[in-house]
Amino acid sequence: MIGAESLVRTLVAGGVNVCFTNPGTSEMHFVTALDRVDGMRCVLGLFEGVVTGAADGYGRMADKPASTLLHLGPGLANGLANLHNANRARTPMVNIVGDHATYHRRYDAPLTSDIEGAARPFSHWVKTSPDAQSVARDGAEAIAAASTPPGRIATLILPADTAWNEGTAIAAVPSIPQRAKVAREALAEALAALRSKEPCVLLLSGKALREHPLNVAGKIARATGAKLLAQTSNARIQRGAGRVSIDRIPYPVDQAVALLKDVRHVVLIEAKAPVGFFAYPNKPSVMTPEGCRIHTLATPLEDGVHALEWLADELGAGGQTAPVEPLKKPEIPTGAITLESLAAAIGALLPDQAIVADESITSGRNLFGFTKGSAPHDWLQNMGGSIGLGLPMATGAAVACPDRKVVCLESDGSGMYTLQALWTQAREKLDVTTVLFNNRVYNILKGELANVGAGNPGRKALDMLEIGRPDIDWCGLANAMGVEASRATTIDEFVDQFRTGLKTKGPYLVEVML
Amino acid sequence: MIGAESLVRTLVAGGVNVCFTNPGTSEMHFVTALDRVDGMRCVLGLFEGVVTGAADGYGRMADKPASTLLHLGPGLANGLANLHNANRARTPMVNIVGDHATYHRRYDAPLTSDIEGAARPFSHWVKTSPDAQSVARDGAEAIAAASTPPGRIATLILPADTAWNEGTAIAAVPSIPQRAKVAREALAEALAALRSKEPCVLLLSGKALREHPLNVAGKIARATGAKLLAQTSNARIQRGAGRVSIDRIPYPVDQAVALLKDVRHVVLIEAKAPVGFFAYPNKPSVMTPEGCRIHTLATPLEDGVHALEWLADELGAGGQTAPVEPLKKPEIPTGAITLESLAAAIGALLPDQAIVADESITSGRNLFGFTKGSAPHDWLQNMGGSIGLGLPMATGAAVACPDRKVVCLESDGSGMYTLQALWTQAREKLDVTTVLFNNRVYNILKGELANVGAGNPGRKALDMLEIGRPDIDWCGLANAMGVEASRATTIDEFVDQFRTGLKTKGPYLVEVML
């Protein structure tokens, strides 16, 4: 079999059975190999940011890598922003990037570029296959690299002749190392902090935000009086009724500093020490007060779940009852649309086992509180801060979990970066209800402009922050890409339309006019 | 004044008076500085590929750089594909990329990435300003780097504190080197080839495709019997009635090889030796036959215009009459839509001094022939092969030349990568008529799949090439972003609607159903 087929078969044998694609000439042998191999679902994106963002959403929900298929350096480049986000979320992903045939590169044809150079800032593992005989083995190595916990971006570059020349048999995936357990010294330090009687925060992220470790953390908190907090952004939080609820460190620096002002110890479990998303003149970069000590119990690469269990054991917290949320949905609101009433409506109607892909930015700041006692759900956030992840991430999550409803909470500014995801949702009939917050402004930037002390914006500056004139018709965009949509101008309309979306098996978009 | 203002003032003083922007928090001081400085037009794009593609179109038409304003590594990453295209077109461009404050980088906040690493594969010049005192001088250097002929991509990274701290006065742009004149030896070699009586091609690209050098080349061709050809893709060709017409080397390898099969000498003038856009099994990478000699008269970095004049002088070709095209428009067609009838209609109606932004791919292969005798116009192509340039390039060309009609010839597959450009056209009321060829397929890939010998595609492979199901409604997309649009299903409808577009002062889109 040819190299391309040896790679596809290796991927499938290695458990990679979804490929998000936007192929070109140099990937045609890979594409036709897909026809000859069972077990690989191919999902086309009309822009590469959709492809990599979908692979991120998939990887977070499937806990294993999807593959992507991208066309040379520029095709990869279009996917880099969402690779950055996936990289920050530690999502496993195997990117296959076609390149010119090895012997053709020297001619510097128009699409030639330094693909490895472009991939490296956003990948943990980068390799160019030298020949068709190496492709299967390189693919197996890419799977292993991507699957190394907690998850990595592996980018394999495939010159066209390595795809079309004779390859090898399927290659077996090398053994994947388990996550390192934390050191006894780290545990001892965390224990001392927790037993110090001084104000202590357990700061969680990564896999520690799944249902079971949160439950353990809840017991530890109850036993010790420590406060549980999650990072501002997290790859996936399991929350809602029956689970231990956890607040996040607020994005605004002043709020974060205020929340942490009396804390003396922060114990990190797969989390990073809290720093500002941006720097601002006359505001600190570090959110914890002077004198507060940071104790790294588990780095993001270590096994925080085991660390929590060990901690609970040592503390004898096993007998505690974790403070799980009761099922307590907000009342269905009525009247005008406000950010509060929207949050209440979403909290009330969120279906059981929903997957929430949240890129609602300023419009969604109330959502977390109002969904605390909703039906159990998973909450996915943008970890890298590069907007344009929401619609693709929802797309990939829906591919990973066809039996669950995906609710995408998207802002208009962010949504415009990768709106092509709606087309993929329509083609694949993905079960995604999108709530599109249309406020016609990069609202966060108005606040940031004040925060950085850039002065009063004039007309020219405001024109760079406001995205009305012309107003974007999101129902029109959705319909034009085959997605049913409706516009809500009161909260009652929103409730009706959101219900319709949730009842619809397939994609639906509710445009909320703010 | 603060660093950001020193930079904006330096840009304006250095002749850079357009900024295509998609800013974020780290660029807020730059944005408000724009309010305090006259002479900088700011144009917002809702996606960074629009921003860099527009700067490419602007630079090609203005023959000087526009600036861009991008948000950290991922914002730059979203613009890289069209930077690749601009790089290949040797378009002058000054990118300003915001970064975290210098002292904040060590905290590895979510948006942190290796910006220089991401920029380098697609930029000639990359620099990070170390402090506010350096910003103006670095900006002036970036202008000089970008303006160095034939044109370069300069990327200046601006940490937020270098923007908000106290800067310097305006910095003067260092002197910009002129293009090197070609060496006498190169001229002698070209002369010998032209005088050899053996079949000879003058292969032109770059600035050699403007009206005057083409006229000189036409005289040389007439005096020597050499054939004029242009590269397959070129940044800008001046053509139409009253100008010397030049055919391009065809994209399909077999056609290119057939065209060149008897050629013994190729004289390169700002062009590269003809190679395949891609490699294909059992097809050559080099388009010229064995034994054909390649003579580099002027590299793309050298002054090909002067080289042509010198060549004409030496050949005594000055007395020749250049073979300029008479004004000869095609008949207005009627009946069904075919690629020929569309080309004829466009050729007949193309306005005087139109700027054609061509990304019509397979749908446009007849256009060049049918517009040879149209009213004089400029023809812009995608030089880097990364699709998604057409709509942004048209946008930038319209900003550069507000008194000229821009005609954008765009395919549906390519258009979807950067459709957000339509919104910018609506906001800025840019005079662009877009002809959108809606064939619901990556048509070129169907041909390429056969060319690379990848076998008969099955359903899964075809699904990666066909972009119907659901069909995209381009009128709907355009309307949703504030652009008037109509759909043509016969050539008569097309003629009517294209005329309407051309009469409309502002953006208009004609969706052609193929």
PDB file of N, CA, C and O in Angstrom, chain A residues 257-284:
ATOM      1  N   VAL A 257      -7.715  40.362  42.236  1.00  0.00           N
ATOM      2  CA  VAL A 257      -6.898  40.800  43.375  1.00  0.00           C
ATOM      3  C   VAL A 257      -7.759  40.874  44.636  1.00  0.00           C
ATOM      4  O   VAL A 257      -7.351  40.435  45.720  1.00  0.00           O
ATOM      5  N   ALA A 258      -8.968  41.409  44.499  1.00  0.00           N
ATOM      6  CA  ALA A 258      -9.860  41.538  45.652  1.00  0.00           C
ATOM      7  C   ALA A 258     -10.231  40.162  46.202  1.00  0.00           C
ATOM      8  O   ALA A 258     -10.240  39.944  47.418  1.00  0.00           O
ATOM      9  N   LEU A 259     -10.502  39.229  45.303  1.00  0.00           N
ATOM     10  CA  LEU A 259     -10.899  37.889  45.732  1.00  0.00           C
ATOM     11  C   LEU A 259      -9.782  37.203  46.517  1.00  0.00           C
ATOM     12  O   LEU A 259     -10.036  36.462  47.470  1.00  0.00           O
ATOM     13  N   LEU A 260      -8.541  37.467  46.117  1.00  0.00           N
ATOM     14  CA  LEU A 260      -7.405  36.730  46.696  1.00  0.00           C
ATOM     15  C   LEU A 260      -6.669  37.512  47.781  1.00  0.00           C
ATOM     16  O   LEU A 260      -5.655  37.046  48.306  1.00  0.00           O
ATOM     17  N   LYS A 261      -7.203  38.678  48.158  1.00  0.00           N
ATOM     18  CA  LYS A 261      -6.376  39.602  48.950  1.00  0.00           C
ATOM     19  C   LYS A 261      -5.958  39.052  50.322  1.00  0.00           C
ATOM     20  O   LYS A 261      -4.897  39.407  50.824  1.00  0.00           O
ATOM     21  N   ASP A 262      -6.761  38.176  50.890  1.00  0.00           N
ATOM     22  CA  ASP A 262      -6.407  37.665  52.225  1.00  0.00           C
ATOM     23  C   ASP A 262      -5.792  36.274  52.190  1.00  0.00           C
ATOM     24  O   ASP A 262      -5.527  35.682  53.243  1.00  0.00           O
ATOM     25  N   VAL A 263      -5.591  35.746  51.015  1.00  0.00           N
ATOM     26  CA  VAL A 263      -5.101  34.368  50.893  1.00  0.00           C
ATOM     27  C   VAL A 263      -3.612  34.308  51.224  1.00  0.00           C
ATOM     28  O   VAL A 263      -2.832  35.154  50.805  1.00  0.00           O
ATOM     29  N   ARG A 264      -3.242  33.289  52.003  1.00  0.00           N
ATOM     30  CA  ARG A 264      -1.829  33.132  52.400  1.00  0.00           C
ATOM     31  C   ARG A 264      -1.168  31.968  51.672  1.00  0.00           C
ATOM     32  O   ARG A 264       0.060  31.875  51.626  1.00  0.00           O
ATOM     33  N   HIS A 265      -1.975  31.026  51.197  1.00  0.00           N
ATOM     34  CA  HIS A 265      -1.434  29.847  50.506  1.00  0.00           C
ATOM     35  C   HIS A 265      -2.299  29.528  49.293  1.00  0.00           C
ATOM     36  O   HIS A 265      -3.524  29.494  49.402  1.00  0.00           O
ATOM     37  N   VAL A 266      -1.650  29.291  48.177  1.00  0.00           N
ATOM     38  CA  VAL A 266      -2.366  28.764  47.009  1.00  0.00           C
ATOM     39  C   VAL A 266      -1.723  27.438  46.650  1.00  0.00           C
ATOM     40  O   VAL A 266      -0.508  27.370  46.404  1.00  0.00           O
ATOM     41  N   VAL A 267      -2.526  26.372  46.672  1.00  0.00           N
ATOM     42  CA  VAL A 267      -2.033  25.044  46.293  1.00  0.00           C
ATOM     43  C   VAL A 267      -2.494  24.767  44.863  1.00  0.00           C
ATOM     44  O   VAL A 267      -3.701  24.730  44.582  1.00  0.00           O
ATOM     45  N   LEU A 268      -1.525  24.600  43.972  1.00  0.00           N
ATOM     46  CA  LEU A 268      -1.837  24.426  42.555  1.00  0.00           C
ATOM     47  C   LEU A 268      -2.014  22.954  42.220  1.00  0.00           C
ATOM     48  O   LEU A 268      -1.137  22.142  42.502  1.00  0.00           O
ATOM     49  N   ILE A 269      -3.136  22.627  41.586  1.00  0.00           N
ATOM     50  CA  ILE A 269      -3.383  21.263  41.129  1.00  0.00           C
ATOM     51  C   ILE A 269      -3.701  21.318  39.642  1.00  0.00           C
ATOM     52  O   ILE A 269      -4.803  21.687  39.238  1.00  0.00           O
ATOM     53  N   GLU A 270      -2.703  21.023  38.849  1.00  0.00           N
ATOM     54  CA  GLU A 270      -2.782  21.141  37.379  1.00  0.00           C
ATOM     55  C   GLU A 270      -3.092  22.577  36.951  1.00  0.00           C
ATOM     56  O   GLU A 270      -3.485  22.800  35.809  1.00  0.00           O
ATOM     57  N   ALA A 271      -2.940  23.505  37.830  1.00  0.00           N
ATOM     58  CA  ALA A 271      -3.225  24.908  37.510  1.00  0.00           C
ATOM     59  C   ALA A 271      -1.925  25.700  37.520  1.00  0.00           C
ATOM     60  O   ALA A 271      -0.897  25.239  38.024  1.00  0.00           O
ATOM     61  N   LYS A 272      -1.980  26.884  36.948  1.00  0.00           N
ATOM     62  CA  LYS A 272      -0.837  27.788  37.010  1.00  0.00           C
ATOM     63  C   LYS A 272      -1.138  28.885  38.028  1.00  0.00           C
ATOM     64  O   LYS A 272      -2.297  29.231  38.261  1.00  0.00           O
ATOM     65  N   ALA A 273      -0.081  29.440  38.602  1.00  0.00           N
ATOM     66  CA  ALA A 273      -0.277  30.532  39.557  1.00  0.00           C
ATOM     67  C   ALA A 273      -1.006  31.679  38.853  1.00  0.00           C
ATOM     68  O   ALA A 273      -0.724  31.984  37.700  1.00  0.00           O
ATOM     69  N   PRO A 274      -1.968  32.281  39.549  1.00  0.00           N
ATOM     70  CA  PRO A 274      -2.828  33.266  38.878  1.00  0.00           C
ATOM     71  C   PRO A 274      -2.091  34.555  38.501  1.00  0.00           C
ATOM     72  O   PRO A 274      -1.534  35.226  39.362  1.00  0.00           O
ATOM     73  N   VAL A 275      -2.096  34.860  37.206  1.00  0.00           N
ATOM     74  CA  VAL A 275      -1.509  36.106  36.681  1.00  0.00           C
ATOM     75  C   VAL A 275      -2.544  36.785  35.799  1.00  0.00           C
ATOM     76  O   VAL A 275      -3.526  36.176  35.383  1.00  0.00           O
ATOM     77  N   GLY A 276      -2.317  38.042  35.530  1.00  0.00           N
ATOM     78  CA  GLY A 276      -3.237  38.798  34.681  1.00  0.00           C
ATOM     79  C   GLY A 276      -3.229  38.269  33.257  1.00  0.00           C
ATOM     80  O   GLY A 276      -2.188  37.855  32.751  1.00  0.00           O
ATOM     81  N   PHE A 277      -4.393  38.291  32.645  1.00  0.00           N
ATOM     82  CA  PHE A 277      -4.506  37.890  31.247  1.00  0.00           C
ATOM     83  C   PHE A 277      -3.674  38.839  30.403  1.00  0.00           C
ATOM     84  O   PHE A 277      -3.006  38.452  29.452  1.00  0.00           O
ATOM     85  N   PHE A 278      -3.734  40.131  30.767  1.00  0.00           N
ATOM     86  CA  PHE A 278      -2.879  41.159  30.186  1.00  0.00           C
ATOM     87  C   PHE A 278      -2.225  41.931  31.312  1.00  0.00           C
ATOM     88  O   PHE A 278      -2.649  41.842  32.467  1.00  0.00           O
ATOM     89  N   ALA A 279      -1.220  42.712  30.966  1.00  0.00           N
ATOM     90  CA  ALA A 279      -0.662  43.681  31.903  1.00  0.00           C
ATOM     91  C   ALA A 279      -1.372  45.014  31.685  1.00  0.00           C
ATOM     92  O   ALA A 279      -1.790  45.327  30.573  1.00  0.00           O
ATOM     93  N   TYR A 280      -1.522  45.762  32.768  1.00  0.00           N
ATOM     94  CA  TYR A 280      -2.106  47.094  32.701  1.00  0.00           C
ATOM     95  C   TYR A 280      -1.208  48.028  33.497  1.00  0.00           C
ATOM     96  O   TYR A 280      -0.710  47.644  34.563  1.00  0.00           O
ATOM     97  N   PRO A 281      -1.012  49.254  33.025  1.00  0.00           N
ATOM     98  CA  PRO A 281      -0.185  50.178  33.805  1.00  0.00           C
ATOM     99  C   PRO A 281      -0.796  50.339  35.193  1.00  0.00           C
ATOM    100  O   PRO A 281      -2.017  50.462  35.327  1.00  0.00           O
ATOM    101  N   ASN A 282       0.036  50.292  36.194  1.00  0.00           N
ATOM    102  CA  ASN A 282      -0.397  50.500  37.577  1.00  0.00           C
ATOM    103  C   ASN A 282      -1.289  49.394  38.136  1.00  0.00           C
ATOM    104  O   ASN A 282      -1.975  49.594  39.134  1.00  0.00           O
ATOM    105  N   LYS A 283      -1.308  48.260  37.480  1.00  0.00           N
ATOM    106  CA  LYS A 283      -1.959  47.085  38.066  1.00  0.00           C
ATOM    107  C   LYS A 283      -0.916  45.974  38.113  1.00  0.00           C
ATOM    108  O   LYS A 283      -0.015  45.925  37.273  1.00  0.00           O
ATOM    109  N   PRO A 284      -1.036  45.072  39.082  1.00  0.00           N
ATOM    110  CA  PRO A 284      -0.021  44.008  39.177  1.00  0.00           C
ATOM    111  C   PRO A 284      -0.198  42.948  38.094  1.00  0.00           C
ATOM    112  O   PRO A 284      -1.300  42.748  37.574  1.00  0.00           O
TER     113      PRO A 284
END
